[in-house]
JSON list of C-alpha atoms in Angstrom, two decimals:
[
{"chain": "A", "resi": 1, "resn": "MET", "atom": "CA", "xyz": [51.21, 82.13, 110.57]},
{"chain": "A", "resi": 2, "resn": "HIS", "atom": "CA", "xyz": [49.99, 82.26, 114.14]},
{"chain": "A", "resi": 3, "resn": "ARG", "atom": "CA", "xyz": [50.86, 85.15, 116.41]},
{"chain": "A", "resi": 4, "resn": "ALA", "atom": "CA", "xyz": [52.76, 82.86, 118.78]},
{"chain": "A", "resi": 5, "resn": "THR", "atom": "CA", "xyz": [54.91, 81.55, 115.93]},
{"chain": "A", "resi": 6, "resn": "ALA", "atom": "CA", "xyz": [55.62, 85.11, 114.83]},
{"chain": "A", "resi": 7, "resn": "GLY", "atom": "CA", "xyz": [56.59, 85.93, 118.42]},
{"chain": "A", "resi": 8, "resn": "PHE", "atom": "CA", "xyz": [59.11, 83.09, 118.57]},
{"chain": "A", "resi": 9, "resn": "ILE", "atom": "CA", "xyz": [60.58, 84.01, 115.20]},
{"chain": "A", "resi": 10, "resn": "SER", "atom": "CA", "xyz": [60.82, 87.65, 116.29]},
{"chain": "A", "resi": 11, "resn": "ALA", "atom": "CA", "xyz": [62.62, 86.70, 119.50]},
{"chain": "A", "resi": 12, "resn": "SER", "atom": "CA", "xyz": [65.11, 84.61, 117.52]},
{"chain": "A", "resi": 13, "resn": "ALA", "atom": "CA", "xyz": [65.66, 87.41, 115.02]},
{"chain": "A", "resi": 14, "resn": "ILE", "atom": "CA", "xyz": [66.29, 89.93, 117.81]},
{"chain": "A", "resi": 15, "resn": "ALA", "atom": "CA", "xyz": [68.83, 87.61, 119.45]},
{"chain": "A", "resi": 16, "resn": "ILE", "atom": "CA", "xyz": [70.62, 87.07, 116.13]},
{"chain": "A", "resi": 17, "resn": "ALA", "atom": "CA", "xyz": [70.61, 90.81, 115.45]},
{"chain": "A", "resi": 18, "resn": "VAL", "atom": "CA", "xyz": [72.19, 91.53, 118.85]},
{"chain": "A", "resi": 19, "resn": "VAL", "atom": "CA", "xyz": [75.00, 89.07, 118.15]},
{"chain": "A", "resi": 20, "resn": "GLY", "atom": "CA", "xyz": [75.49, 90.51, 114.66]},
{"chain": "A", "resi": 21, "resn": "LEU", "atom": "CA", "xyz": [75.62, 94.03, 116.04]},
{"chain": "A", "resi": 22, "resn": "ALA", "atom": "CA", "xyz": [78.50, 93.00, 118.29]},
{"chain": "A", "resi": 23, "resn": "PHE", "atom": "CA", "xyz": [80.60, 92.17, 115.25]},
{"chain": "A", "resi": 24, "resn": "LEU", "atom": "CA", "xyz": [79.78, 95.54, 113.69]},
{"chain": "A", "resi": 25, "resn": "VAL", "atom": "CA", "xyz": [80.70, 97.62, 116.75]},
{"chain": "A", "resi": 26, "resn": "ALA", "atom": "CA", "xyz": [83.75, 95.61, 117.90]},
{"chain": "A", "resi": 27, "resn": "PRO", "atom": "CA", "xyz": [86.32, 97.49, 115.78]},
{"chain": "A", "resi": 28, "resn": "ARG", "atom": "CA", "xyz": [85.07, 100.84, 117.13]},
{"chain": "A", "resi": 29, "resn": "ALA", "atom": "CA", "xyz": [84.30, 99.77, 120.69]},
{"chain": "A", "resi": 30, "resn": "CYS", "atom": "CA", "xyz": [86.41, 102.47, 122.33]},
{"chain": "A", "resi": 31, "resn": "GLU", "atom": "CA", "xyz": [85.03, 105.22, 120.07]},
{"chain": "A", "resi": 32, "resn": "GLY", "atom": "CA", "xyz": [81.40, 104.87, 121.09]},
{"chain": "A", "resi": 33, "resn": "GLY", "atom": "CA", "xyz": [80.69, 101.37, 119.79]},
{"chain": "A", "resi": 34, "resn": "LEU", "atom": "CA", "xyz": [80.37, 99.89, 123.26]},
{"chain": "A", "resi": 35, "resn": "GLU", "atom": "CA", "xyz": [77.82, 102.51, 124.28]},
{"chain": "A", "resi": 36, "resn": "LEU", "atom": "CA", "xyz": [75.81, 101.78, 121.15]},
{"chain": "A", "resi": 37, "resn": "TYR", "atom": "CA", "xyz": [75.95, 98.06, 121.87]},
{"chain": "A", "resi": 38, "resn": "VAL", "atom": "CA", "xyz": [74.80, 98.57, 125.47]},
{"chain": "A", "resi": 39, "resn": "TRP", "atom": "CA", "xyz": [71.89, 100.81, 124.46]},
{"chain": "A", "resi": 40, "resn": "CYS", "atom": "CA", "xyz": [70.79, 98.49, 121.66]},
{"chain": "A", "resi": 41, "resn": "GLY", "atom": "CA", "xyz": [71.09, 95.50, 123.98]},
{"chain": "A", "resi": 42, "resn": "GLY", "atom": "CA", "xyz": [68.94, 97.21, 126.61]},
{"chain": "A", "resi": 43, "resn": "THR", "atom": "CA", "xyz": [66.35, 98.09, 124.00]},
{"chain": "A", "resi": 44, "resn": "ALA", "atom": "CA", "xyz": [66.36, 94.51, 122.74]},
{"chain": "A", "resi": 45, "resn": "LEU", "atom": "CA", "xyz": [65.78, 93.24, 126.29]},
{"chain": "A", "resi": 46, "resn": "LEU", "atom": "CA", "xyz": [62.82, 95.57, 126.75]},
{"chain": "A", "resi": 47, "resn": "VAL", "atom": "CA", "xyz": [61.33, 94.44, 123.43]},
{"chain": "A", "resi": 48, "resn": "LEU", "atom": "CA", "xyz": [61.85, 90.79, 124.37]},
{"chain": "A", "resi": 49, "resn": "LEU", "atom": "CA", "xyz": [60.20, 91.44, 127.73]},
{"chain": "A", "resi": 50, "resn": "ALA", "atom": "CA", "xyz": [57.09, 92.87, 126.03]},
{"chain": "A", "resi": 51, "resn": "LEU", "atom": "CA", "xyz": [56.98, 90.41, 123.13]},
{"chain": "A", "resi": 52, "resn": "PRO", "atom": "CA", "xyz": [54.92, 87.61, 124.76]},
{"chain": "A", "resi": 53, "resn": "PHE", "atom": "CA", "xyz": [52.26, 90.13, 125.76]},
{"chain": "A", "resi": 54, "resn": "ALA", "atom": "CA", "xyz": [52.11, 91.69, 122.30]},
{"chain": "A", "resi": 55, "resn": "ALA", "atom": "CA", "xyz": [52.10, 88.33, 120.51]},
{"chain": "A", "resi": 56, "resn": "HIS", "atom": "CA", "xyz": [49.63, 86.72, 122.94]},
{"chain": "A", "resi": 57, "resn": "ILE", "atom": "CA", "xyz": [51.86, 83.74, 123.69]},
{"chain": "A", "resi": 58, "resn": "GLY", "atom": "CA", "xyz": [49.95, 81.64, 126.19]},
{"chain": "A", "resi": 59, "resn": "ARG", "atom": "CA", "xyz": [46.51, 82.18, 127.59]},
{"chain": "A", "resi": 60, "resn": "SER", "atom": "CA", "xyz": [47.24, 83.33, 131.14]},
{"chain": "A", "resi": 61, "resn": "ILE", "atom": "CA", "xyz": [49.29, 86.20, 132.47]},
{"chain": "A", "resi": 62, "resn": "LEU", "atom": "CA", "xyz": [51.51, 83.80, 134.42]},
{"chain": "A", "resi": 63, "resn": "VAL", "atom": "CA", "xyz": [52.44, 81.90, 131.24]},
{"chain": "A", "resi": 64, "resn": "ARG", "atom": "CA", "xyz": [53.21, 85.15, 129.46]},
{"chain": "A", "resi": 65, "resn": "VAL", "atom": "CA", "xyz": [55.42, 86.32, 132.34]},
{"chain": "A", "resi": 66, "resn": "VAL", "atom": "CA", "xyz": [57.35, 83.05, 132.22]},
{"chain": "A", "resi": 67, "resn": "TRP", "atom": "CA", "xyz": [57.82, 83.37, 128.46]},
{"chain": "A", "resi": 68, "resn": "ALA", "atom": "CA", "xyz": [58.88, 87.01, 128.89]},
{"chain": "A", "resi": 69, "resn": "LEU", "atom": "CA", "xyz": [61.51, 86.03, 131.45]},
{"chain": "A", "resi": 70, "resn": "GLY", "atom": "CA", "xyz": [62.70, 83.23, 129.15]},
{"chain": "A", "resi": 71, "resn": "PHE", "atom": "CA", "xyz": [63.02, 85.66, 126.26]},
{"chain": "A", "resi": 72, "resn": "VAL", "atom": "CA", "xyz": [64.97, 88.09, 128.46]},
{"chain": "A", "resi": 73, "resn": "VAL", "atom": "CA", "xyz": [67.36, 85.29, 129.46]},
{"chain": "A", "resi": 74, "resn": "LEU", "atom": "CA", "xyz": [67.75, 84.42, 125.76]},
{"chain": "A", "resi": 75, "resn": "GLY", "atom": "CA", "xyz": [68.48, 88.07, 124.94]},
{"chain": "A", "resi": 76, "resn": "ALA", "atom": "CA", "xyz": [70.97, 88.48, 127.78]},
{"chain": "A", "resi": 77, "resn": "GLY", "atom": "CA", "xyz": [72.71, 85.28, 126.72]},
{"chain": "A", "resi": 78, "resn": "ALA", "atom": "CA", "xyz": [72.90, 86.51, 123.13]},
{"chain": "A", "resi": 79, "resn": "TRP", "atom": "CA", "xyz": [74.23, 89.87, 124.34]},
{"chain": "A", "resi": 80, "resn": "PHE", "atom": "CA", "xyz": [77.02, 88.28, 126.37]},
{"chain": "A", "resi": 81, "resn": "ALA", "atom": "CA", "xyz": [77.77, 85.75, 123.61]},
{"chain": "A", "resi": 82, "resn": "GLY", "atom": "CA", "xyz": [78.16, 88.59, 121.12]},
{"chain": "A", "resi": 83, "resn": "LEU", "atom": "CA", "xyz": [80.23, 90.63, 123.55]},
{"chain": "A", "resi": 84, "resn": "PHE", "atom": "CA", "xyz": [82.80, 87.89, 124.09]},
{"chain": "A", "resi": 85, "resn": "THR", "atom": "CA", "xyz": [82.65, 86.19, 120.67]},
{"chain": "A", "resi": 86, "resn": "ALA", "atom": "CA", "xyz": [83.24, 89.42, 118.77]},
{"chain": "A", "resi": 87, "resn": "ASN", "atom": "CA", "xyz": [85.89, 90.45, 121.31]},
{"chain": "A", "resi": 88, "resn": "VAL", "atom": "CA", "xyz": [84.28, 93.80, 122.04]},
{"chain": "A", "resi": 89, "resn": "ARG", "atom": "CA", "xyz": [86.69, 95.79, 124.17]},
{"chain": "A", "resi": 90, "resn": "PHE", "atom": "CA", "xyz": [85.01, 97.13, 127.26]},
{"chain": "A", "resi": 91, "resn": "ILE", "atom": "CA", "xyz": [88.13, 98.33, 129.10]},
{"chain": "A", "resi": 92, "resn": "CYS", "atom": "CA", "xyz": [89.33, 101.33, 127.14]},
{"chain": "A", "resi": 93, "resn": "GLY", "atom": "CA", "xyz": [91.87, 103.97, 127.98]},
{"chain": "A", "resi": 94, "resn": "LEU", "atom": "CA", "xyz": [94.32, 101.91, 130.02]},
{"chain": "A", "resi": 95, "resn": "GLY", "atom": "CA", "xyz": [97.03, 102.49, 127.47]},
{"chain": "A", "resi": 96, "resn": "TYR", "atom": "CA", "xyz": [97.82, 98.89, 126.56]},
{"chain": "A", "resi": 97, "resn": "LEU", "atom": "CA", "xyz": [94.64, 98.10, 124.66]}
]
């Protein structure tokens, strides 16, 4: 398996893991689950940002930067998709939630 292929598979796995984590933390969102989801999402975005450079996707730095930004957009989209699909409560303590 080439390093670029491993990079793409890793990016997909990270995005799927972020969405899956949303379903795990949703029942406990107001007891620290939301904070865990935010921290894990931020870590996933940093890993996705560095992934094209570590996996040597593309030959030039410009191509790697474009791939890194694309991976970050993928990760942010997965984060928001998980947030709203799993119905993670992010407004806690108002009394009616």
